[in-house]
PDB file of C-alpha atoms in Angstrom:
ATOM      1  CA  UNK A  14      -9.071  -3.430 -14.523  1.00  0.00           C
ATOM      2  CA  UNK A  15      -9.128  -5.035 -11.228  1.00  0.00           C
ATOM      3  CA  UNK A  16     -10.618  -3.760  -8.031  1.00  0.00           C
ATOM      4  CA  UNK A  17     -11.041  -4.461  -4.548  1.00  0.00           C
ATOM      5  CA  UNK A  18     -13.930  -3.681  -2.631  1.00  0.00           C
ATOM      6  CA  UNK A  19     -13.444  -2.635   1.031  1.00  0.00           C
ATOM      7  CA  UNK A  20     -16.167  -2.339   3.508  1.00  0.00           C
ATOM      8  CA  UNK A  21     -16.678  -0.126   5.774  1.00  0.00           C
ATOM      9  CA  UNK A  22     -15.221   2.505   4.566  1.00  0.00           C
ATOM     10  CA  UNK A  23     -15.416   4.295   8.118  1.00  0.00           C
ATOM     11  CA  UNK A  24     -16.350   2.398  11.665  1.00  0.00           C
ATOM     12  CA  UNK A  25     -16.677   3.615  15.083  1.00  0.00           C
ATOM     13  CA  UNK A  26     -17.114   1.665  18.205  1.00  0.00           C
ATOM     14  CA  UNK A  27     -17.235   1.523  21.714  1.00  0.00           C
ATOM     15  CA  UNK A  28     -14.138   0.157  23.290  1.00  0.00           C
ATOM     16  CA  UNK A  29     -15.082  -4.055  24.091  1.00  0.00           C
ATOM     17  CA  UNK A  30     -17.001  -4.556  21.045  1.00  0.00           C
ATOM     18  CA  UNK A  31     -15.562  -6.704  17.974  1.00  0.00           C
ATOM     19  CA  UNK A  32     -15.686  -5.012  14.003  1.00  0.00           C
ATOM     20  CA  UNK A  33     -15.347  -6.546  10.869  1.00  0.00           C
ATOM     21  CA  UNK A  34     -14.224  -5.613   7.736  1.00  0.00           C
ATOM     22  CA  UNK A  35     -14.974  -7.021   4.302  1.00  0.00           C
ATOM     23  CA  UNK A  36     -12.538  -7.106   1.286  1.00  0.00           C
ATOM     24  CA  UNK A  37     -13.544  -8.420  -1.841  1.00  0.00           C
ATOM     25  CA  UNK A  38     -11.757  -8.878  -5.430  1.00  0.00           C
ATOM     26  CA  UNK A  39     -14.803  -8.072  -7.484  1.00  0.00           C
ATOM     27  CA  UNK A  40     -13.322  -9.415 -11.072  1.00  0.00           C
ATOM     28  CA  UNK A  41     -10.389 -11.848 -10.039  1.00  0.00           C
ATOM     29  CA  UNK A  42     -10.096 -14.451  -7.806  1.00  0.00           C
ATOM     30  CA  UNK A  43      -7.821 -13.936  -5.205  1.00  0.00           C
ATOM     31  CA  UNK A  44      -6.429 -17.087  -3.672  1.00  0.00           C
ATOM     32  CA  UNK A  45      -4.319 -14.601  -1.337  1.00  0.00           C
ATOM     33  CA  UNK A  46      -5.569 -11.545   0.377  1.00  0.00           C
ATOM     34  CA  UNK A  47      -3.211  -9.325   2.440  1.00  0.00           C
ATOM     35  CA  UNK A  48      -4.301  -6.924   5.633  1.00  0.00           C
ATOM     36  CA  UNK A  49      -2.303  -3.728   6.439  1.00  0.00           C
ATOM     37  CA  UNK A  50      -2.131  -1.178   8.681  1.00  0.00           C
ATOM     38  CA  UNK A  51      -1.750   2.251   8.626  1.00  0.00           C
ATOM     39  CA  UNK A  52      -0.721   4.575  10.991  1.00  0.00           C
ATOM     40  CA  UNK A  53      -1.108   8.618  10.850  1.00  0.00           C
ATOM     41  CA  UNK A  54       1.952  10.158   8.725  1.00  0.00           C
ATOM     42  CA  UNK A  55       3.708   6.483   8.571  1.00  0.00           C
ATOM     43  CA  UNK A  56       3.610   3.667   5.928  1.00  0.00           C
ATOM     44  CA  UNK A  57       1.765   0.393   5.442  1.00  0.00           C
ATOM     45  CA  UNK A  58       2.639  -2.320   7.873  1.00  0.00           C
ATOM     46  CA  UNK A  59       1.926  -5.934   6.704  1.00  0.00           C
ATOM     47  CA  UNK A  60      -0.003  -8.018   9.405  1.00  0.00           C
ATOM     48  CA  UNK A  61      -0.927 -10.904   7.718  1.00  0.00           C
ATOM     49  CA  UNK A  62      -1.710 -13.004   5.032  1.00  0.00           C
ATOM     50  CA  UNK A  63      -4.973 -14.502   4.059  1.00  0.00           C
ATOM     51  CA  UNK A  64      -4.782 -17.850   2.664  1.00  0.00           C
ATOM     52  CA  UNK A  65      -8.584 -19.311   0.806  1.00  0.00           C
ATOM     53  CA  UNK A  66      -9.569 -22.196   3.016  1.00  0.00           C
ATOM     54  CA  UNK A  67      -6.721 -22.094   5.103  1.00  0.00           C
ATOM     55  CA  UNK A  68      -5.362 -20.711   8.020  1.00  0.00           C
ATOM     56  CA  UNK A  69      -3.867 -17.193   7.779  1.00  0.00           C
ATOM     57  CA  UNK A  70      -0.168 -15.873   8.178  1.00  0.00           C
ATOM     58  CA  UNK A  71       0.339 -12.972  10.871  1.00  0.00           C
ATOM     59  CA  UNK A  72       3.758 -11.511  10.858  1.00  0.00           C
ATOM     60  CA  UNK A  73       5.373 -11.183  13.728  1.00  0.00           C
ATOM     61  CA  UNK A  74       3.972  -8.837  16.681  1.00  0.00           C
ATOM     62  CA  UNK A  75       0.371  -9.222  15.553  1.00  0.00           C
ATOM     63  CA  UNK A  76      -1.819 -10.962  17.348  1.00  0.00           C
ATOM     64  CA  UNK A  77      -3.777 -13.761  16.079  1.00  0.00           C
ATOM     65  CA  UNK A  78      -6.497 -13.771  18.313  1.00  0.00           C
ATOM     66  CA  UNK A  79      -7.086 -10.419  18.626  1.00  0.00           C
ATOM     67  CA  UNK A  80      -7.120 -10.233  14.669  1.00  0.00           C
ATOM     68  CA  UNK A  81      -9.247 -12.710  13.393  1.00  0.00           C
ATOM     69  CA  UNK A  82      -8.925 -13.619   9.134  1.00  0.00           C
ATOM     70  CA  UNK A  83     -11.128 -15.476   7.485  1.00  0.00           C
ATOM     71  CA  UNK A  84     -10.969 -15.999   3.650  1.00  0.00           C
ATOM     72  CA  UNK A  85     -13.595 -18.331   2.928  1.00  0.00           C
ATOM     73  CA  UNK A  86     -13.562 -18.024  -0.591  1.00  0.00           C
ATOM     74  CA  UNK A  87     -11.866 -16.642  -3.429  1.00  0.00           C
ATOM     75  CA  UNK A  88     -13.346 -13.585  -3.272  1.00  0.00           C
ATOM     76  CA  UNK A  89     -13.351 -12.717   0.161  1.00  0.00           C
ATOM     77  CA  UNK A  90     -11.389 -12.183   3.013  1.00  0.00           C
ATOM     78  CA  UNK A  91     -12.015 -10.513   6.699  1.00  0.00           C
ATOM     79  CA  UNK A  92     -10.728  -9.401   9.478  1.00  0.00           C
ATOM     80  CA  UNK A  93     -12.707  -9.229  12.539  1.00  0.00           C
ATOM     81  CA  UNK A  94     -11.118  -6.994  15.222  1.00  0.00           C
ATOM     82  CA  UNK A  95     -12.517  -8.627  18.528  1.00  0.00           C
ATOM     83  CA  UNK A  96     -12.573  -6.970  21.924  1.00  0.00           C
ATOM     84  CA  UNK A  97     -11.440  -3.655  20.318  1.00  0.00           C
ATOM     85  CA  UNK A  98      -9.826  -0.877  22.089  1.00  0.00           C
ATOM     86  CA  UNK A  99      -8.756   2.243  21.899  1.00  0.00           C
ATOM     87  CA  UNK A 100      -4.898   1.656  20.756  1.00  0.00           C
ATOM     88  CA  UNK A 101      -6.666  -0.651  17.553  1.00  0.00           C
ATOM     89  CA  UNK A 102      -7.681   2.465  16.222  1.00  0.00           C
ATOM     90  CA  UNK A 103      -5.671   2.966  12.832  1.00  0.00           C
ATOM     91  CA  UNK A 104      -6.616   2.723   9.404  1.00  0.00           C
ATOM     92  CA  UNK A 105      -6.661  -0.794   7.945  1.00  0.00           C
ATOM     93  CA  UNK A 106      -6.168  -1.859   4.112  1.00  0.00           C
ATOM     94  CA  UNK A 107      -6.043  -4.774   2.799  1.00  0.00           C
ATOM     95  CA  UNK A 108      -5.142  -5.794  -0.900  1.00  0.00           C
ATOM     96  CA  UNK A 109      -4.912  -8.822  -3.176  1.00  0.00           C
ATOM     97  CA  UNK A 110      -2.378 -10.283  -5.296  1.00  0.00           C
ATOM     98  CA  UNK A 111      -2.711 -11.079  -9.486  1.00  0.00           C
ATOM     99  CA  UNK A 112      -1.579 -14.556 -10.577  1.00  0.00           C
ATOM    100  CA  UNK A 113       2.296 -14.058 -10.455  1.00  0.00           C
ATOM    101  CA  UNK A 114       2.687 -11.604  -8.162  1.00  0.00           C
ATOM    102  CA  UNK A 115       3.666  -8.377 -10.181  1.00  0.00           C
ATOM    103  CA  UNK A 116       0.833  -6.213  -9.252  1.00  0.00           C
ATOM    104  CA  UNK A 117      -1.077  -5.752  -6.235  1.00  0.00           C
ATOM    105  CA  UNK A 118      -4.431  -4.201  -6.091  1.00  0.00           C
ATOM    106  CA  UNK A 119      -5.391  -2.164  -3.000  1.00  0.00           C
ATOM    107  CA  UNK A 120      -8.795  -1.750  -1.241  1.00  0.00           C
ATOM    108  CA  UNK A 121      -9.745   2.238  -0.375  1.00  0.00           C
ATOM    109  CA  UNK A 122      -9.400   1.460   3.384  1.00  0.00           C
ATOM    110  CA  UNK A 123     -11.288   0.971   6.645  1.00  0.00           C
ATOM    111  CA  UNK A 124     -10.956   4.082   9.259  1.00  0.00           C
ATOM    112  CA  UNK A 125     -11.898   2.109  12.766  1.00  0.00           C
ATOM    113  CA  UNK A 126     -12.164   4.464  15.768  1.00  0.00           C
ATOM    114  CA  UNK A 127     -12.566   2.408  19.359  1.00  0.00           C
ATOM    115  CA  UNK A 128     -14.073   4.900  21.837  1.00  0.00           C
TER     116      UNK A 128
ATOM    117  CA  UNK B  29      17.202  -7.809   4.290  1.00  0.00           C
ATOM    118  CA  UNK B  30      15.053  -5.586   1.932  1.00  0.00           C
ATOM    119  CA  UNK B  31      14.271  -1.871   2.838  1.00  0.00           C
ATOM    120  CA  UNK B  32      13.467   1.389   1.124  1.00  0.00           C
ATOM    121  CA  UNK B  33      14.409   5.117   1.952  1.00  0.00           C
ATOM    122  CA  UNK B  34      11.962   8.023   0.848  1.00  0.00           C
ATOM    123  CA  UNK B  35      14.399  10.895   1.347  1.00  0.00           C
ATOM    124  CA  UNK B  36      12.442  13.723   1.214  1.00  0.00           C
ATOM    125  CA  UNK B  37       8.914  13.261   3.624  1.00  0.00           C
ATOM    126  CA  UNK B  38       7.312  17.065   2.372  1.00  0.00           C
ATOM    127  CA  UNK B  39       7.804  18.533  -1.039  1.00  0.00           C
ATOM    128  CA  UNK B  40       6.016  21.313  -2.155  1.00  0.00           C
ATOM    129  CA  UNK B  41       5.793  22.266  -5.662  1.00  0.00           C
ATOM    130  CA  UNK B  42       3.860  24.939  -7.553  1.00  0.00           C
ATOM    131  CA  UNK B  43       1.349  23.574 -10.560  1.00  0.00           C
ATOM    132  CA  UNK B  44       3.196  23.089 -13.409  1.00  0.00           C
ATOM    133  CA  UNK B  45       6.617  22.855 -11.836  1.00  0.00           C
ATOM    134  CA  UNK B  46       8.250  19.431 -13.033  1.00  0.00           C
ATOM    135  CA  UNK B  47       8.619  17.119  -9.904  1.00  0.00           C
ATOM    136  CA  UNK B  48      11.104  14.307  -8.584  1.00  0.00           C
ATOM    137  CA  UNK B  49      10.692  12.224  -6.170  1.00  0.00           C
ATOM    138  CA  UNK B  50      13.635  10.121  -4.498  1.00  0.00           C
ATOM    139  CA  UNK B  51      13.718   6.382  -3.714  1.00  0.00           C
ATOM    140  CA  UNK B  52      16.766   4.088  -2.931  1.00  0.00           C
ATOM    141  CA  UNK B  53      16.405   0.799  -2.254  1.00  0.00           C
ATOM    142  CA  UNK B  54      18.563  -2.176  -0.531  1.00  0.00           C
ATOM    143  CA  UNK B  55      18.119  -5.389  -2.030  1.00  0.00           C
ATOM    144  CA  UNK B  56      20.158  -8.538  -2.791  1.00  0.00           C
ATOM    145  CA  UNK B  57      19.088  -9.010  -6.077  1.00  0.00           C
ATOM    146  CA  UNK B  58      16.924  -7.171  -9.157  1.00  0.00           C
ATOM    147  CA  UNK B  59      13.668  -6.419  -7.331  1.00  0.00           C
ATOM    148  CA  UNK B  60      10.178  -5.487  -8.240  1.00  0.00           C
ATOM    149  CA  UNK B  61       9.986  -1.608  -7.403  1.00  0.00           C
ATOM    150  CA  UNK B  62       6.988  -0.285  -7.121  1.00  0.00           C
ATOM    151  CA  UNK B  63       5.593   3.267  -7.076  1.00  0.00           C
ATOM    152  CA  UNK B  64       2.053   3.992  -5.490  1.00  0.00           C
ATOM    153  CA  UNK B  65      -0.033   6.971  -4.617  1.00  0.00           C
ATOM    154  CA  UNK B  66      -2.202   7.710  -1.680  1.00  0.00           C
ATOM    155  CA  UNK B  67      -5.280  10.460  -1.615  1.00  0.00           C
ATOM    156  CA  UNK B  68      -6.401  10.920   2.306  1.00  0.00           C
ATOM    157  CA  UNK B  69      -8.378   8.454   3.478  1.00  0.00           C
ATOM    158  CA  UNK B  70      -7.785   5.731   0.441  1.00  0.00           C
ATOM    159  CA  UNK B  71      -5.872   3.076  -0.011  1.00  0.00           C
ATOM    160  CA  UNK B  72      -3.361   2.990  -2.633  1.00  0.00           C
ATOM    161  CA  UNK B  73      -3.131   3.137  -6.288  1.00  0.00           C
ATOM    162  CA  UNK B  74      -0.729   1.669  -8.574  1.00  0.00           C
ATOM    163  CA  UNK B  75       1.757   4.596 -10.248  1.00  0.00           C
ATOM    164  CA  UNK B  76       4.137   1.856 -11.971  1.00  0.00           C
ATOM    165  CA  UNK B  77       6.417  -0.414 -11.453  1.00  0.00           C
ATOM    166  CA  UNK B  78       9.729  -1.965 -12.832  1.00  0.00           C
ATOM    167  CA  UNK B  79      11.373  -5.903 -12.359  1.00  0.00           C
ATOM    168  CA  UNK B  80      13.000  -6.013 -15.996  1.00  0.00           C
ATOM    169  CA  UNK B  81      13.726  -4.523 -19.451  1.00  0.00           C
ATOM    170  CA  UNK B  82      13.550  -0.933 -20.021  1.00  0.00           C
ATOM    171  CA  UNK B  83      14.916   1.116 -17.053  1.00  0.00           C
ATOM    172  CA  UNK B  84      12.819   4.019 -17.900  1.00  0.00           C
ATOM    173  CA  UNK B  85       9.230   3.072 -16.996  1.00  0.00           C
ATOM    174  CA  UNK B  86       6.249   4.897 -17.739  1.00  0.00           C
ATOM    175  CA  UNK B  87       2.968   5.007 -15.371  1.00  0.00           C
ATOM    176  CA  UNK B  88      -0.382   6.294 -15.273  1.00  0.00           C
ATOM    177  CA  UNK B  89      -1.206   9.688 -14.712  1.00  0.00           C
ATOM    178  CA  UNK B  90       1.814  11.245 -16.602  1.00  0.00           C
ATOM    179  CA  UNK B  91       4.541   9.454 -14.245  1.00  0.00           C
ATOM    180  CA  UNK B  92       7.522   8.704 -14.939  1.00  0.00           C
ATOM    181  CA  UNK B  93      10.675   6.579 -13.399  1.00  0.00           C
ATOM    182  CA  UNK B  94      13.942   5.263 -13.862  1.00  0.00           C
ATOM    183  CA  UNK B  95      15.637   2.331 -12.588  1.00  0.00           C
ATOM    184  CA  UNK B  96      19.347   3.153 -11.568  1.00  0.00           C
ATOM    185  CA  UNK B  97      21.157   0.066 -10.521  1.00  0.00           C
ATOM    186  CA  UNK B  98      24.156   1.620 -10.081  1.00  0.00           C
ATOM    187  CA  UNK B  99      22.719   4.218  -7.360  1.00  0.00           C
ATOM    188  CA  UNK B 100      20.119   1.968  -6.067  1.00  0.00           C
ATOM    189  CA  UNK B 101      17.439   4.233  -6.986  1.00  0.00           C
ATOM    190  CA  UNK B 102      14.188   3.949  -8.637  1.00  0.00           C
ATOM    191  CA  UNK B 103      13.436   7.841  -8.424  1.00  0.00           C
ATOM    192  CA  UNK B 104       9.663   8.803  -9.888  1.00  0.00           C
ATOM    193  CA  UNK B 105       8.857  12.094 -12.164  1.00  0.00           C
ATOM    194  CA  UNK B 106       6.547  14.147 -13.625  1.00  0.00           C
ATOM    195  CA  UNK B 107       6.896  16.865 -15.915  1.00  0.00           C
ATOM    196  CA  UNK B 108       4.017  19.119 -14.962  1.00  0.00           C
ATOM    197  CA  UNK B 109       1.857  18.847 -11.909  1.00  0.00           C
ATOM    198  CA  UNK B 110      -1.529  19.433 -11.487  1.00  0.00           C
ATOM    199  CA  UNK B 111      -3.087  20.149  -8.799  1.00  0.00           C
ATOM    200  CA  UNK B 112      -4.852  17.210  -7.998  1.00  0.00           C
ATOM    201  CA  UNK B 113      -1.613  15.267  -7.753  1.00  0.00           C
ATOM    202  CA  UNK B 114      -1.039  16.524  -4.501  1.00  0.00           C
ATOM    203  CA  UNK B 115      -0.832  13.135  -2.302  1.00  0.00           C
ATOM    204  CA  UNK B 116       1.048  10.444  -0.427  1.00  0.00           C
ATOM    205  CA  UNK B 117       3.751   8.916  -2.708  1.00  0.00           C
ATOM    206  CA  UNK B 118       5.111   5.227  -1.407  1.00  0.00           C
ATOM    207  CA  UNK B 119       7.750   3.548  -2.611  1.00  0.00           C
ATOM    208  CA  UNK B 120       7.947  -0.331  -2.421  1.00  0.00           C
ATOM    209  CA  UNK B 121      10.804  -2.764  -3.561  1.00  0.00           C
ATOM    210  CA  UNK B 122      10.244  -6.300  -3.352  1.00  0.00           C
ATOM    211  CA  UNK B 123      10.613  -9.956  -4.608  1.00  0.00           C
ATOM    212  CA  UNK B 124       6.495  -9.207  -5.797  1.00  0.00           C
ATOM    213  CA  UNK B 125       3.922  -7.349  -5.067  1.00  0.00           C
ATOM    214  CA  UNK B 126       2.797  -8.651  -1.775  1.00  0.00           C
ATOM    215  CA  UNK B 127       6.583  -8.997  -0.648  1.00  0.00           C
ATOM    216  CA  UNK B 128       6.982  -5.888  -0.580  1.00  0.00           C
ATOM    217  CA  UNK B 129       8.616  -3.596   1.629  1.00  0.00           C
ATOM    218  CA  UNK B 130       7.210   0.154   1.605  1.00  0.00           C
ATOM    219  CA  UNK B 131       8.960   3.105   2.152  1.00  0.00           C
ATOM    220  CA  UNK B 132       7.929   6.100   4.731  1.00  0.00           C
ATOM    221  CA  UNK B 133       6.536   7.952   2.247  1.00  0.00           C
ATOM    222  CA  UNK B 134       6.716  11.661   0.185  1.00  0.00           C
ATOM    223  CA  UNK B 135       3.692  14.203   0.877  1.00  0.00           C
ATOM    224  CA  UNK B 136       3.626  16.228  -2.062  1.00  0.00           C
ATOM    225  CA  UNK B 137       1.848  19.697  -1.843  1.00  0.00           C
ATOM    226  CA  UNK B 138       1.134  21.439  -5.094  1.00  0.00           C
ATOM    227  CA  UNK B 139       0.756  25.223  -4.494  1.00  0.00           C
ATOM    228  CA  UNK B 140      -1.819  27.118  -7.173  1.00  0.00           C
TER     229      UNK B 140
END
């Protein structure tokens, strides 16, 4: 079946730097990826949508610059978390959508720590 | 506006036991409802899910669950639990996938 491939599975980082974090659909092409995140004990917030060659989404109260997507091509979307800090630690997730929209496929995660 | 309550946010159960898990939904119109599990650390796996036909839906892993339209419910069971089901359960109702709206969440522990 389909799968998405997230990567890293596990970052830490001092507090300044910038992270990025890979998902890939590794037998469909995805022309939309979606980004989550995840806080201890509480569900998955959407923050944005990643559109292939164009300009992402963000949902309201997420910033756009200090989230950067790129989905370059159909296979691939990141996030880049620049000038991280401590209160961007969380777990992130992103996913991708089938054709249709009836089934979404999740990656295993990305645990980013900002010391 | 579309939103999802998880009732219960602990269950424990002892292996074997049969298990339900609650889910009611608010939406304007028949939605996709979704049921997903969570292992620590992982993202999330697709249980089932239900837009149309049959209101009784069956998933992997032994999981079943039923769409009530009348109660606004899309509860999820199993008839015997193993041990390794023990996880985050999400709920998510939604015009598709990605539109989706996800509940808080059920941790289910499974006692030996």
């Amino acid at each position: 079946g389909a799968v998405v491939s997230q990567h890293p599975s596990r970052v830490i980082c001092k507090s300044g730097t910038s992270v990025k974090i890979e998902c890939r659909s590794l037998d469909f092409q995805a022309t939309t990826m979606f980004w989550y995140r995840q806080f201890p004990k509480q569900s998955l917030m959407l923050m944005a949508t990643s559109n292939e060659g164009s300009k992402a989404t963000y949902e309201q109260g997420v910033e756009k610059d200090k989230f950067l997507i790129n989905h370059a091509s159909l296979t691939l979307s990141t996030l880049t978390v620049t000038s991280a800090h401590p209160e961007d630690s969380s777990f992130y997730i992103c996913s991708a959508e089938t054709t249709g929209g009836s089934i979404q496929y999740f990656g295993a995660g990305t645990r980013l720590s900002v010391l | 506006a579309q939103s999802v309550t998880q009732p219960d946010i602990h269950i424990t159960v002892s292996e074997g036991a049969s298990l339900e898990l609650r889910c009611n939904y608010s939406y304007g119109a028949t939605p996709y409802l979704f049921w997903y599990v969570q292992s620590p650390g992982q993202g999330l796996q697709l249980l089932l899910k239900y837009f149309s036909g049959d209101t009784l839906v069956q998933g992997i892993k032994g999981f079943e669950a039923e769409f009530k339209r009348s109660q606004s419910s899309f509860n999820l069971r199993k008839p015997s639990v193993h041990w390794s089901d023990a996880a985050e359960y999400f709920c998510a109702v939604g015009a598709r996938a990605s539109k989706s709206t996800f509940g808080d969440g059920t941790t289910l522990t499974v006692k030996p």
